[in-house]
PDB file of C-alpha atoms in Angstrom:
ATOM      1  CA  UNK A 817      -3.955  33.814  14.422  1.00 55.00           C
ATOM      2  CA  UNK A 818      -6.670  31.934  16.331  1.00 64.00           C
ATOM      3  CA  UNK A 819      -6.274  28.511  17.864  1.00 66.00           C
ATOM      4  CA  UNK A 820      -9.280  27.200  15.882  1.00 72.00           C
ATOM      5  CA  UNK A 821      -7.728  28.299  12.599  1.00 72.00           C
ATOM      6  CA  UNK A 822      -4.408  26.637  13.439  1.00 72.00           C
ATOM      7  CA  UNK A 823      -6.180  23.482  14.500  1.00 76.00           C
ATOM      8  CA  UNK A 824      -8.023  23.493  11.174  1.00 79.00           C
ATOM      9  CA  UNK A 825      -4.667  23.704   9.392  1.00 81.00           C
ATOM     10  CA  UNK A 826      -3.409  20.808  11.496  1.00 81.00           C
ATOM     11  CA  UNK A 827      -6.452  18.718  10.539  1.00 85.00           C
ATOM     12  CA  UNK A 828      -5.932  19.384   6.816  1.00 87.00           C
ATOM     13  CA  UNK A 829      -2.186  18.678   6.889  1.00 85.00           C
ATOM     14  CA  UNK A 830      -2.614  15.473   8.889  1.00 85.00           C
ATOM     15  CA  UNK A 831      -5.362  14.465   6.466  1.00 87.00           C
ATOM     16  CA  UNK A 832      -2.958  14.936   3.560  1.00 88.00           C
ATOM     17  CA  UNK A 833      -0.353  12.829   5.350  1.00 85.00           C
ATOM     18  CA  UNK A 834      -2.894  10.062   6.073  1.00 86.00           C
ATOM     19  CA  UNK A 835      -3.978  10.173   2.430  1.00 88.00           C
ATOM     20  CA  UNK A 836      -0.406   9.568   1.309  1.00 87.00           C
ATOM     21  CA  UNK A 837      -0.261   6.464   3.504  1.00 84.00           C
ATOM     22  CA  UNK A 838      -3.489   5.163   1.932  1.00 88.00           C
ATOM     23  CA  UNK A 839      -2.156   5.930  -1.538  1.00 88.00           C
ATOM     24  CA  UNK A 840       0.990   3.873  -0.943  1.00 85.00           C
ATOM     25  CA  UNK A 841      -1.195   0.779  -0.631  1.00 86.00           C
ATOM     26  CA  UNK A 842      -3.466   1.761  -3.528  1.00 89.00           C
ATOM     27  CA  UNK A 843      -0.464   2.037  -5.875  1.00 89.00           C
ATOM     28  CA  UNK A 844       0.075  -1.721  -5.747  1.00 88.00           C
ATOM     29  CA  UNK A 845      -3.531  -2.334  -6.783  1.00 89.00           C
ATOM     30  CA  UNK A 846      -3.191   0.089  -9.694  1.00 89.00           C
ATOM     31  CA  UNK A 847       0.031  -1.452 -11.036  1.00 87.00           C
ATOM     32  CA  UNK A 848      -1.370  -4.973 -11.221  1.00 87.00           C
ATOM     33  CA  UNK A 849      -4.848  -4.026 -12.446  1.00 87.00           C
ATOM     34  CA  UNK A 850      -3.459  -1.707 -15.121  1.00 81.00           C
ATOM     35  CA  UNK A 851      -1.141  -4.340 -16.622  1.00 79.00           C
ATOM     36  CA  UNK A 852      -3.163  -7.536 -16.230  1.00 77.00           C
ATOM     37  CA  UNK A 853      -6.758  -6.610 -15.407  1.00 78.00           C
ATOM     38  CA  UNK A 854      -6.472  -8.524 -12.112  1.00 84.00           C
ATOM     39  CA  UNK A 855      -7.856  -6.919  -8.965  1.00 88.00           C
ATOM     40  CA  UNK A 856      -5.279  -8.104  -6.451  1.00 90.00           C
ATOM     41  CA  UNK A 857      -7.104  -8.613  -3.156  1.00 89.00           C
ATOM     42  CA  UNK A 858      -3.791  -9.841  -1.689  1.00 90.00           C
ATOM     43  CA  UNK A 859      -2.057  -6.449  -1.900  1.00 90.00           C
ATOM     44  CA  UNK A 860      -2.626  -5.663   1.787  1.00 89.00           C
ATOM     45  CA  UNK A 861      -1.299  -9.082   2.820  1.00 91.00           C
ATOM     46  CA  UNK A 862       1.711  -8.513   0.557  1.00 93.00           C
ATOM     47  CA  UNK A 863       2.489  -5.371   2.586  1.00 92.00           C
ATOM     48  CA  UNK A 864       2.180  -7.409   5.790  1.00 91.00           C
ATOM     49  CA  UNK A 865       4.337 -10.259   4.454  1.00 93.00           C
ATOM     50  CA  UNK A 866       7.020  -7.840   3.209  1.00 93.00           C
ATOM     51  CA  UNK A 867       7.162  -6.086   6.597  1.00 92.00           C
ATOM     52  CA  UNK A 868       7.292  -9.424   8.463  1.00 92.00           C
ATOM     53  CA  UNK A 869      10.098 -10.641   6.200  1.00 94.00           C
ATOM     54  CA  UNK A 870      12.059  -7.422   6.668  1.00 94.00           C
ATOM     55  CA  UNK A 871      11.840  -7.634  10.463  1.00 93.00           C
ATOM     56  CA  UNK A 872      12.700 -11.344  10.388  1.00 92.00           C
ATOM     57  CA  UNK A 873      15.803 -10.783   8.254  1.00 93.00           C
ATOM     58  CA  UNK A 874      16.977  -7.794  10.296  1.00 92.00           C
ATOM     59  CA  UNK A 875      16.664  -9.697  13.578  1.00 90.00           C
ATOM     60  CA  UNK A 876      18.243 -12.861  12.184  1.00 89.00           C
ATOM     61  CA  UNK A 877      15.170 -15.007  12.816  1.00 88.00           C
ATOM     62  CA  UNK A 878      15.073 -18.541  11.461  1.00 88.00           C
ATOM     63  CA  UNK A 879      12.187 -18.942   8.991  1.00 89.00           C
ATOM     64  CA  UNK A 880       9.601 -21.513  10.095  1.00 86.00           C
ATOM     65  CA  UNK A 881      11.345 -21.714  13.488  1.00 86.00           C
ATOM     66  CA  UNK A 882       8.073 -22.486  15.295  1.00 79.00           C
ATOM     67  CA  UNK A 883       7.325 -25.339  12.902  1.00 81.00           C
ATOM     68  CA  UNK A 884      10.864 -26.709  13.126  1.00 85.00           C
ATOM     69  CA  UNK A 885      10.892 -26.567  16.908  1.00 83.00           C
ATOM     70  CA  UNK A 886       7.500 -28.260  17.171  1.00 79.00           C
ATOM     71  CA  UNK A 887       8.608 -31.008  14.793  1.00 82.00           C
ATOM     72  CA  UNK A 888      12.054 -31.744  16.232  1.00 82.00           C
ATOM     73  CA  UNK A 889      11.621 -30.588  19.833  1.00 79.00           C
ATOM     74  CA  UNK A 890      14.254 -27.863  19.564  1.00 81.00           C
ATOM     75  CA  UNK A 891      14.238 -24.300  20.936  1.00 80.00           C
ATOM     76  CA  UNK A 892      16.151 -22.418  18.251  1.00 82.00           C
ATOM     77  CA  UNK A 893      14.693 -19.138  16.975  1.00 80.00           C
ATOM     78  CA  UNK A 894      17.617 -16.958  15.815  1.00 82.00           C
ATOM     79  CA  UNK A 895      20.812 -17.335  13.837  1.00 84.00           C
ATOM     80  CA  UNK A 896      22.616 -15.106  16.341  1.00 79.00           C
ATOM     81  CA  UNK A 897      23.281 -12.092  14.118  1.00 82.00           C
ATOM     82  CA  UNK A 898      21.574  -8.881  13.039  1.00 86.00           C
ATOM     83  CA  UNK A 899      21.455  -7.722   9.425  1.00 90.00           C
ATOM     84  CA  UNK A 900      21.934  -3.994   8.608  1.00 92.00           C
ATOM     85  CA  UNK A 901      18.740  -2.242   7.553  1.00 91.00           C
ATOM     86  CA  UNK A 902      19.743  -1.456   3.956  1.00 92.00           C
ATOM     87  CA  UNK A 903      20.959  -5.000   3.314  1.00 94.00           C
ATOM     88  CA  UNK A 904      17.784  -6.393   4.898  1.00 93.00           C
ATOM     89  CA  UNK A 905      15.645  -4.179   2.641  1.00 94.00           C
ATOM     90  CA  UNK A 906      17.577  -5.377  -0.432  1.00 95.00           C
ATOM     91  CA  UNK A 907      17.116  -9.013   0.633  1.00 95.00           C
ATOM     92  CA  UNK A 908      13.397  -8.422   1.214  1.00 95.00           C
ATOM     93  CA  UNK A 909      13.077  -6.946  -2.285  1.00 95.00           C
ATOM     94  CA  UNK A 910      14.656 -10.161  -3.561  1.00 95.00           C
ATOM     95  CA  UNK A 911      12.081 -12.197  -1.633  1.00 95.00           C
ATOM     96  CA  UNK A 912       9.233 -10.172  -3.168  1.00 95.00           C
ATOM     97  CA  UNK A 913      10.664 -10.676  -6.666  1.00 95.00           C
ATOM     98  CA  UNK A 914      10.834 -14.410  -5.989  1.00 96.00           C
ATOM     99  CA  UNK A 915       7.236 -14.239  -4.776  1.00 94.00           C
ATOM    100  CA  UNK A 916       6.228 -12.480  -8.015  1.00 94.00           C
ATOM    101  CA  UNK A 917       7.876 -15.212 -10.089  1.00 94.00           C
ATOM    102  CA  UNK A 918       6.165 -17.951  -8.049  1.00 94.00           C
ATOM    103  CA  UNK A 919       2.744 -16.301  -8.394  1.00 92.00           C
ATOM    104  CA  UNK A 920       3.092 -16.084 -12.158  1.00 90.00           C
ATOM    105  CA  UNK A 921       4.709 -19.512 -12.563  1.00 90.00           C
ATOM    106  CA  UNK A 922       2.410 -21.572 -10.387  1.00 91.00           C
ATOM    107  CA  UNK A 923      -0.860 -19.633 -10.373  1.00 89.00           C
ATOM    108  CA  UNK A 924      -1.750 -17.077 -13.002  1.00 84.00           C
ATOM    109  CA  UNK A 925      -0.115 -18.687 -16.020  1.00 83.00           C
ATOM    110  CA  UNK A 926      -2.679 -21.462 -15.566  1.00 84.00           C
ATOM    111  CA  UNK A 927      -5.561 -18.982 -15.404  1.00 83.00           C
ATOM    112  CA  UNK A 928      -4.919 -17.056 -18.631  1.00 73.00           C
ATOM    113  CA  UNK A 929      -8.192 -16.312 -20.395  1.00 72.00           C
ATOM    114  CA  UNK A 930     -10.371 -17.005 -17.367  1.00 81.00           C
ATOM    115  CA  UNK A 931     -13.191 -14.708 -16.286  1.00 85.00           C
ATOM    116  CA  UNK A 932     -12.222 -11.744 -14.052  1.00 82.00           C
ATOM    117  CA  UNK A 933     -14.184 -13.206 -11.129  1.00 89.00           C
ATOM    118  CA  UNK A 934     -12.012 -16.366 -11.304  1.00 90.00           C
ATOM    119  CA  UNK A 935      -8.848 -14.264 -11.140  1.00 88.00           C
ATOM    120  CA  UNK A 936     -10.264 -12.210  -8.284  1.00 90.00           C
ATOM    121  CA  UNK A 937     -11.100 -15.356  -6.310  1.00 93.00           C
ATOM    122  CA  UNK A 938      -7.565 -16.593  -6.959  1.00 92.00           C
ATOM    123  CA  UNK A 939      -6.138 -13.455  -5.332  1.00 93.00           C
ATOM    124  CA  UNK A 940      -8.412 -14.000  -2.300  1.00 93.00           C
ATOM    125  CA  UNK A 941      -6.995 -17.505  -1.945  1.00 93.00           C
ATOM    126  CA  UNK A 942      -3.503 -16.098  -2.434  1.00 93.00           C
ATOM    127  CA  UNK A 943      -4.115 -13.556   0.354  1.00 92.00           C
ATOM    128  CA  UNK A 944      -5.086 -16.208   2.912  1.00 92.00           C
ATOM    129  CA  UNK A 945      -2.261 -18.513   1.787  1.00 93.00           C
ATOM    130  CA  UNK A 946       0.326 -15.732   2.097  1.00 92.00           C
ATOM    131  CA  UNK A 947      -1.005 -14.702   5.507  1.00 91.00           C
ATOM    132  CA  UNK A 948      -0.703 -18.290   6.721  1.00 90.00           C
ATOM    133  CA  UNK A 949       2.820 -18.644   5.327  1.00 91.00           C
ATOM    134  CA  UNK A 950       3.828 -15.377   7.002  1.00 90.00           C
ATOM    135  CA  UNK A 951       2.491 -16.658  10.325  1.00 88.00           C
ATOM    136  CA  UNK A 952       4.394 -19.952   9.985  1.00 88.00           C
ATOM    137  CA  UNK A 953       7.613 -18.259   8.888  1.00 89.00           C
ATOM    138  CA  UNK A 954       7.880 -15.408  11.345  1.00 88.00           C
ATOM    139  CA  UNK A 955       5.281 -15.959  14.086  1.00 84.00           C
ATOM    140  CA  UNK A 956       2.148 -13.987  14.901  1.00 80.00           C
ATOM    141  CA  UNK A 957       3.424 -11.717  17.685  1.00 84.00           C
ATOM    142  CA  UNK A 958       3.551  -7.944  17.206  1.00 84.00           C
ATOM    143  CA  UNK A 959       6.986  -6.826  15.987  1.00 86.00           C
ATOM    144  CA  UNK A 960       8.760  -3.486  16.166  1.00 85.00           C
ATOM    145  CA  UNK A 961      10.227  -2.208  12.928  1.00 85.00           C
ATOM    146  CA  UNK A 962      13.317  -0.209  13.907  1.00 81.00           C
ATOM    147  CA  UNK A 963      14.809   1.409  10.803  1.00 83.00           C
ATOM    148  CA  UNK A 964      15.817   4.679  12.422  1.00 80.00           C
ATOM    149  CA  UNK A 965      12.891   6.576  10.904  1.00 80.00           C
ATOM    150  CA  UNK A 966      11.930   9.737  12.818  1.00 77.00           C
ATOM    151  CA  UNK A 967       9.107   9.293  15.300  1.00 72.00           C
ATOM    152  CA  UNK A 968       6.945  11.669  17.294  1.00 68.00           C
ATOM    153  CA  UNK A 969       5.386  15.007  16.435  1.00 63.00           C
ATOM    154  CA  UNK A 970       6.951  18.047  14.832  1.00 61.00           C
ATOM    155  CA  UNK A 971       5.611  21.241  16.477  1.00 59.00           C
ATOM    156  CA  UNK A 972       5.043  24.652  14.945  1.00 55.00           C
ATOM    157  CA  UNK A 973       4.395  27.542  17.365  1.00 50.00           C
ATOM    158  CA  UNK A 974       2.515  30.670  16.339  1.00 49.00           C
ATOM    159  CA  UNK A 975       2.649  32.651  19.562  1.00 50.00           C
ATOM    160  CA  UNK A 976       5.535  34.983  20.333  1.00 45.00           C
ATOM    161  CA  UNK A 977       4.797  34.819  24.061  1.00 44.00           C
ATOM    162  CA  UNK A 978       4.902  30.997  24.228  1.00 48.00           C
ATOM    163  CA  UNK A 979       8.640  30.954  24.735  1.00 48.00           C
ATOM    164  CA  UNK A 980       8.491  33.799  27.282  1.00 44.00           C
ATOM    165  CA  UNK A 981       6.203  32.206  29.805  1.00 46.00           C
ATOM    166  CA  UNK A 982       2.974  33.337  28.159  1.00 46.00           C
ATOM    167  CA  UNK A 983      -0.201  31.489  29.007  1.00 45.00           C
ATOM    168  CA  UNK A 984      -1.502  31.284  25.441  1.00 48.00           C
ATOM    169  CA  UNK A 985      -0.194  28.515  23.194  1.00 45.00           C
ATOM    170  CA  UNK A 986      -1.091  28.328  19.526  1.00 49.00           C
ATOM    171  CA  UNK A 987       0.411  25.737  17.246  1.00 56.00           C
ATOM    172  CA  UNK A 988      -0.083  22.442  15.508  1.00 63.00           C
ATOM    173  CA  UNK A 989       1.580  19.055  15.410  1.00 72.00           C
ATOM    174  CA  UNK A 990       2.501  16.812  12.480  1.00 76.00           C
ATOM    175  CA  UNK A 991       3.833  13.282  12.785  1.00 79.00           C
ATOM    176  CA  UNK A 992       7.455  13.217  11.579  1.00 82.00           C
ATOM    177  CA  UNK A 993       6.972   9.743  10.124  1.00 84.00           C
ATOM    178  CA  UNK A 994       4.110  11.054   7.981  1.00 82.00           C
ATOM    179  CA  UNK A 995       6.428  13.741   6.609  1.00 85.00           C
ATOM    180  CA  UNK A 996       8.951  11.062   5.652  1.00 87.00           C
ATOM    181  CA  UNK A 997       6.181   8.946   4.096  1.00 85.00           C
ATOM    182  CA  UNK A 998       5.086  11.910   1.992  1.00 86.00           C
ATOM    183  CA  UNK A 999       8.599  12.404   0.670  1.00 88.00           C
ATOM    184  CA  UNK A1000       8.964   8.689  -0.070  1.00 89.00           C
ATOM    185  CA  UNK A1001       5.596   8.629  -1.856  1.00 86.00           C
ATOM    186  CA  UNK A1002       6.590  11.594  -4.056  1.00 86.00           C
ATOM    187  CA  UNK A1003       9.849   9.886  -5.037  1.00 90.00           C
ATOM    188  CA  UNK A1004       8.087   6.554  -5.599  1.00 89.00           C
ATOM    189  CA  UNK A1005       5.325   7.968  -7.793  1.00 85.00           C
ATOM    190  CA  UNK A1006       7.796  10.059  -9.792  1.00 87.00           C
ATOM    191  CA  UNK A1007       9.969   6.998 -10.338  1.00 89.00           C
ATOM    192  CA  UNK A1008       7.031   4.853 -11.451  1.00 87.00           C
ATOM    193  CA  UNK A1009       5.811   7.492 -13.902  1.00 84.00           C
ATOM    194  CA  UNK A1010       9.298   7.985 -15.366  1.00 88.00           C
ATOM    195  CA  UNK A1011       9.741   4.207 -15.597  1.00 88.00           C
ATOM    196  CA  UNK A1012       6.441   3.695 -17.432  1.00 83.00           C
ATOM    197  CA  UNK A1013       6.985   6.631 -19.795  1.00 84.00           C
ATOM    198  CA  UNK A1014      10.672   6.512 -20.697  1.00 86.00           C
ATOM    199  CA  UNK A1015      11.985   2.951 -20.374  1.00 88.00           C
ATOM    200  CA  UNK A1016      11.664   0.006 -22.731  1.00 87.00           C
ATOM    201  CA  UNK A1017      10.051  -2.255 -20.163  1.00 86.00           C
ATOM    202  CA  UNK A1018       7.780   0.560 -19.005  1.00 84.00           C
ATOM    203  CA  UNK A1019       6.482   1.081 -22.535  1.00 85.00           C
ATOM    204  CA  UNK A1020       6.022  -2.678 -22.884  1.00 85.00           C
ATOM    205  CA  UNK A1021       4.031  -2.669 -19.656  1.00 83.00           C
ATOM    206  CA  UNK A1022       1.766   0.053 -21.038  1.00 79.00           C
ATOM    207  CA  UNK A1023       1.344  -1.869 -24.276  1.00 81.00           C
ATOM    208  CA  UNK A1024       0.257  -4.972 -22.369  1.00 79.00           C
ATOM    209  CA  UNK A1025      -2.188  -2.855 -20.402  1.00 74.00           C
ATOM    210  CA  UNK A1026      -3.750  -1.519 -23.613  1.00 71.00           C
ATOM    211  CA  UNK A1027      -4.056  -4.802 -25.536  1.00 72.00           C
ATOM    212  CA  UNK A1028      -2.623  -8.202 -24.588  1.00 71.00           C
ATOM    213  CA  UNK A1029      -2.959  -9.700 -28.066  1.00 75.00           C
ATOM    214  CA  UNK A1030      -1.399  -6.714 -29.815  1.00 78.00           C
ATOM    215  CA  UNK A1031       1.500  -6.786 -27.338  1.00 78.00           C
ATOM    216  CA  UNK A1032       2.049 -10.487 -28.077  1.00 77.00           C
ATOM    217  CA  UNK A1033       2.022  -9.821 -31.818  1.00 80.00           C
ATOM    218  CA  UNK A1034       5.015  -7.461 -31.547  1.00 81.00           C
ATOM    219  CA  UNK A1035       7.037  -9.898 -29.461  1.00 81.00           C
ATOM    220  CA  UNK A1036       6.368  -8.683 -25.910  1.00 82.00           C
ATOM    221  CA  UNK A1037       6.467 -11.507 -23.364  1.00 83.00           C
ATOM    222  CA  UNK A1038       3.359 -11.412 -21.206  1.00 80.00           C
ATOM    223  CA  UNK A1039       4.950 -13.694 -18.625  1.00 83.00           C
ATOM    224  CA  UNK A1040       7.937 -11.365 -18.196  1.00 87.00           C
ATOM    225  CA  UNK A1041       5.769  -8.245 -17.986  1.00 87.00           C
ATOM    226  CA  UNK A1042       3.452  -9.787 -15.428  1.00 87.00           C
ATOM    227  CA  UNK A1043       6.412 -10.896 -13.293  1.00 90.00           C
ATOM    228  CA  UNK A1044       7.791  -7.356 -13.587  1.00 91.00           C
ATOM    229  CA  UNK A1045       4.448  -5.845 -12.585  1.00 91.00           C
ATOM    230  CA  UNK A1046       4.031  -8.158  -9.581  1.00 92.00           C
ATOM    231  CA  UNK A1047       7.632  -7.387  -8.582  1.00 93.00           C
ATOM    232  CA  UNK A1048       6.926  -3.653  -8.700  1.00 92.00           C
ATOM    233  CA  UNK A1049       3.732  -4.206  -6.715  1.00 92.00           C
ATOM    234  CA  UNK A1050       5.771  -6.220  -4.199  1.00 93.00           C
ATOM    235  CA  UNK A1051       8.254  -3.355  -3.881  1.00 94.00           C
ATOM    236  CA  UNK A1052       5.402  -0.875  -3.355  1.00 92.00           C
ATOM    237  CA  UNK A1053       3.944  -3.266  -0.772  1.00 92.00           C
ATOM    238  CA  UNK A1054       7.311  -3.292   1.016  1.00 93.00           C
ATOM    239  CA  UNK A1055       7.394   0.520   1.124  1.00 92.00           C
ATOM    240  CA  UNK A1056       3.821   0.613   2.456  1.00 90.00           C
ATOM    241  CA  UNK A1057       4.630  -2.129   4.975  1.00 90.00           C
ATOM    242  CA  UNK A1058       7.679  -0.199   6.211  1.00 91.00           C
ATOM    243  CA  UNK A1059       5.733   3.017   6.717  1.00 89.00           C
ATOM    244  CA  UNK A1060       2.671   1.434   8.321  1.00 86.00           C
ATOM    245  CA  UNK A1061       4.794  -1.021  10.313  1.00 86.00           C
ATOM    246  CA  UNK A1062       6.983   1.765  11.689  1.00 86.00           C
ATOM    247  CA  UNK A1063       3.843   3.723  12.581  1.00 82.00           C
ATOM    248  CA  UNK A1064       1.764   1.055  14.328  1.00 80.00           C
ATOM    249  CA  UNK A1065       3.959  -2.039  14.602  1.00 81.00           C
ATOM    250  CA  UNK A1066       4.120  -5.054  12.315  1.00 86.00           C
ATOM    251  CA  UNK A1067       1.042  -7.077  13.176  1.00 84.00           C
ATOM    252  CA  UNK A1068      -1.503  -9.090  11.250  1.00 81.00           C
ATOM    253  CA  UNK A1069      -4.081  -6.314  11.345  1.00 79.00           C
ATOM    254  CA  UNK A1070      -1.711  -4.520   8.941  1.00 80.00           C
ATOM    255  CA  UNK A1071      -3.277  -6.509   6.096  1.00 80.00           C
ATOM    256  CA  UNK A1072      -6.562  -4.634   6.667  1.00 79.00           C
ATOM    257  CA  UNK A1073      -5.087  -1.410   5.294  1.00 79.00           C
ATOM    258  CA  UNK A1074      -6.077  -2.749   1.867  1.00 78.00           C
ATOM    259  CA  UNK A1075      -9.706  -2.112   2.786  1.00 82.00           C
ATOM    260  CA  UNK A1076      -8.977   1.613   3.160  1.00 81.00           C
ATOM    261  CA  UNK A1077      -7.266   1.613  -0.225  1.00 86.00           C
ATOM    262  CA  UNK A1078     -10.471   0.520  -1.994  1.00 88.00           C
ATOM    263  CA  UNK A1079     -12.223   3.918  -1.702  1.00 91.00           C
ATOM    264  CA  UNK A1080      -8.982   5.533  -2.875  1.00 91.00           C
ATOM    265  CA  UNK A1081      -9.086   3.417  -6.035  1.00 90.00           C
ATOM    266  CA  UNK A1082     -12.748   4.196  -6.647  1.00 89.00           C
ATOM    267  CA  UNK A1083     -12.056   7.918  -6.462  1.00 91.00           C
ATOM    268  CA  UNK A1084      -8.809   8.005  -8.413  1.00 89.00           C
ATOM    269  CA  UNK A1085      -9.517   5.264 -10.945  1.00 86.00           C
ATOM    270  CA  UNK A1086      -8.223   1.713 -11.057  1.00 85.00           C
ATOM    271  CA  UNK A1087      -5.737   2.384 -13.872  1.00 82.00           C
ATOM    272  CA  UNK A1088      -4.159   5.706 -12.876  1.00 84.00           C
ATOM    273  CA  UNK A1089      -0.990   6.072 -10.814  1.00 84.00           C
ATOM    274  CA  UNK A1090      -1.529   9.839 -10.245  1.00 86.00           C
ATOM    275  CA  UNK A1091      -5.176   9.011  -9.521  1.00 88.00           C
ATOM    276  CA  UNK A1092      -4.125   6.790  -6.609  1.00 88.00           C
ATOM    277  CA  UNK A1093      -2.302   9.732  -5.041  1.00 89.00           C
ATOM    278  CA  UNK A1094      -5.092  12.244  -5.659  1.00 91.00           C
ATOM    279  CA  UNK A1095      -7.716   9.783  -4.417  1.00 91.00           C
ATOM    280  CA  UNK A1096      -5.684   9.117  -1.278  1.00 91.00           C
ATOM    281  CA  UNK A1097      -5.346  12.839  -0.556  1.00 91.00           C
ATOM    282  CA  UNK A1098      -9.082  13.410  -1.042  1.00 92.00           C
ATOM    283  CA  UNK A1099      -9.960  10.527   1.270  1.00 93.00           C
ATOM    284  CA  UNK A1100      -7.393  11.554   3.892  1.00 91.00           C
ATOM    285  CA  UNK A1101      -8.379  15.222   4.026  1.00 92.00           C
ATOM    286  CA  UNK A1102     -12.089  14.479   3.621  1.00 92.00           C
ATOM    287  CA  UNK A1103     -12.332  12.052   6.520  1.00 91.00           C
ATOM    288  CA  UNK A1104     -10.309  14.309   8.863  1.00 90.00           C
ATOM    289  CA  UNK A1105     -12.319  17.421   8.028  1.00 91.00           C
ATOM    290  CA  UNK A1106     -15.617  15.540   8.231  1.00 90.00           C
ATOM    291  CA  UNK A1107     -14.681  14.192  11.656  1.00 89.00           C
ATOM    292  CA  UNK A1108     -13.615  17.676  12.792  1.00 86.00           C
ATOM    293  CA  UNK A1109     -16.649  19.566  11.471  1.00 87.00           C
ATOM    294  CA  UNK A1110     -19.507  17.046  11.416  1.00 88.00           C
ATOM    295  CA  UNK A1111     -18.321  14.314  13.793  1.00 83.00           C
ATOM    296  CA  UNK A1112     -19.336  16.085  17.016  1.00 84.00           C
ATOM    297  CA  UNK A1113     -22.877  16.527  15.656  1.00 84.00           C
ATOM    298  CA  UNK A1114     -23.388  12.814  14.936  1.00 79.00           C
ATOM    299  CA  UNK A1115     -21.504  11.253  17.833  1.00 79.00           C
ATOM    300  CA  UNK A1116     -18.059  10.959  16.234  1.00 76.00           C
ATOM    301  CA  UNK A1117     -16.296   7.915  14.736  1.00 80.00           C
ATOM    302  CA  UNK A1118     -17.078   9.114  11.205  1.00 86.00           C
ATOM    303  CA  UNK A1119     -13.587   8.170   9.956  1.00 84.00           C
ATOM    304  CA  UNK A1120     -14.675   4.523   9.987  1.00 83.00           C
ATOM    305  CA  UNK A1121     -17.296   5.013   7.270  1.00 89.00           C
ATOM    306  CA  UNK A1122     -16.800   8.374   5.546  1.00 90.00           C
ATOM    307  CA  UNK A1123     -14.443   7.022   2.857  1.00 91.00           C
ATOM    308  CA  UNK A1124     -16.837   4.251   1.864  1.00 92.00           C
ATOM    309  CA  UNK A1125     -19.843   6.592   1.638  1.00 92.00           C
ATOM    310  CA  UNK A1126     -17.820   8.958  -0.554  1.00 92.00           C
ATOM    311  CA  UNK A1127     -16.735   6.031  -2.736  1.00 91.00           C
ATOM    312  CA  UNK A1128     -20.369   4.926  -3.037  1.00 91.00           C
ATOM    313  CA  UNK A1129     -21.323   8.371  -4.322  1.00 91.00           C
ATOM    314  CA  UNK A1130     -18.545   8.178  -6.903  1.00 89.00           C
ATOM    315  CA  UNK A1131     -19.762   4.746  -8.022  1.00 87.00           C
ATOM    316  CA  UNK A1132     -23.208   6.219  -8.634  1.00 89.00           C
ATOM    317  CA  UNK A1133     -22.201   9.419 -10.436  1.00 88.00           C
ATOM    318  CA  UNK A1134     -18.714   8.691 -11.848  1.00 87.00           C
ATOM    319  CA  UNK A1135     -17.955   4.958 -11.671  1.00 84.00           C
ATOM    320  CA  UNK A1136     -14.670   5.246 -13.593  1.00 83.00           C
ATOM    321  CA  UNK A1137     -13.228   7.614 -10.968  1.00 85.00           C
ATOM    322  CA  UNK A1138     -11.539  10.965 -11.518  1.00 85.00           C
ATOM    323  CA  UNK A1139      -8.720   9.667 -13.725  1.00 82.00           C
ATOM    324  CA  UNK A1140     -10.108   6.336 -14.909  1.00 69.00           C
ATOM    325  CA  UNK A1141     -10.954   5.597 -18.519  1.00 66.00           C
ATOM    326  CA  UNK A1142     -14.624   5.615 -19.438  1.00 64.00           C
ATOM    327  CA  UNK A1143     -15.425   2.465 -21.397  1.00 58.00           C
ATOM    328  CA  UNK A1144     -17.920   2.963 -24.213  1.00 56.00           C
ATOM    329  CA  UNK A1145     -19.299  -0.173 -25.846  1.00 53.00           C
ATOM    330  CA  UNK A1146     -20.962   0.181 -29.233  1.00 56.00           C
ATOM    331  CA  UNK A1147     -23.490  -2.330 -30.480  1.00 52.00           C
TER     332      UNK A1147
END
């Protein structure tokens, strides 16, 4: 088996793993857009805020410590204890649920019936507000997220002489964290699909997505469903924040991962949970293969723009995406 062939396999597998990471962010967009028609620009910042909160709770940091110290002239930053990882994750989920309630209670309940562009602008404002609150609460320095997740590369060797002092080495490497992220994404997507298909609240969420007025007429509470949807999106944001934070550190550039999720949504469709996964895999594999095969011919760095060019082509020829619903208006 040639080294070029094995390297090609490595490129494809790492592309699949990268696509799963993109899809984890795209899932939050899909959940909120499907149930409320709101394109949540703040989803990337939600992943950042969830990761910051998790690190802050685990390390026993005092929220708004910088603000308190500047106001009262103190130098206190920690409570003096560390919280176990599982308990910290549970507490962070509670914070994201509280955030979902606050968003619905103080923002979107006052914007019911407004034009989509108004709701979109509201999520932009929410993104900058949440980023500022995260900075005030936990500080802006880069943080390490230590949850005990496996790090480093897993190596597969395809040369019998490699272990016997042979000069030839064939093999490929896969990031162990990406393998874990793939498993988590499979469990997460399966859970979301089962929840939406076979539970009372999941069916209510689908009913709200189909027709708000019809859902109201049968006694479904829009406020409750929207809080539920934002809570689920917050949980997905936490999962994405954990994986990306463990991979590259919890820093404010983490919020920019939402930009890479946009092409994923355009390919998979804004209303499809499986579409978010398929779109992420296509983007991940496509950009890695394009960089490997075409990048050297055009000077490299194609991963920065390949996904957006592919999304542009989909907007021209199939604007609803692979799994999106085609809207037909009759006059």
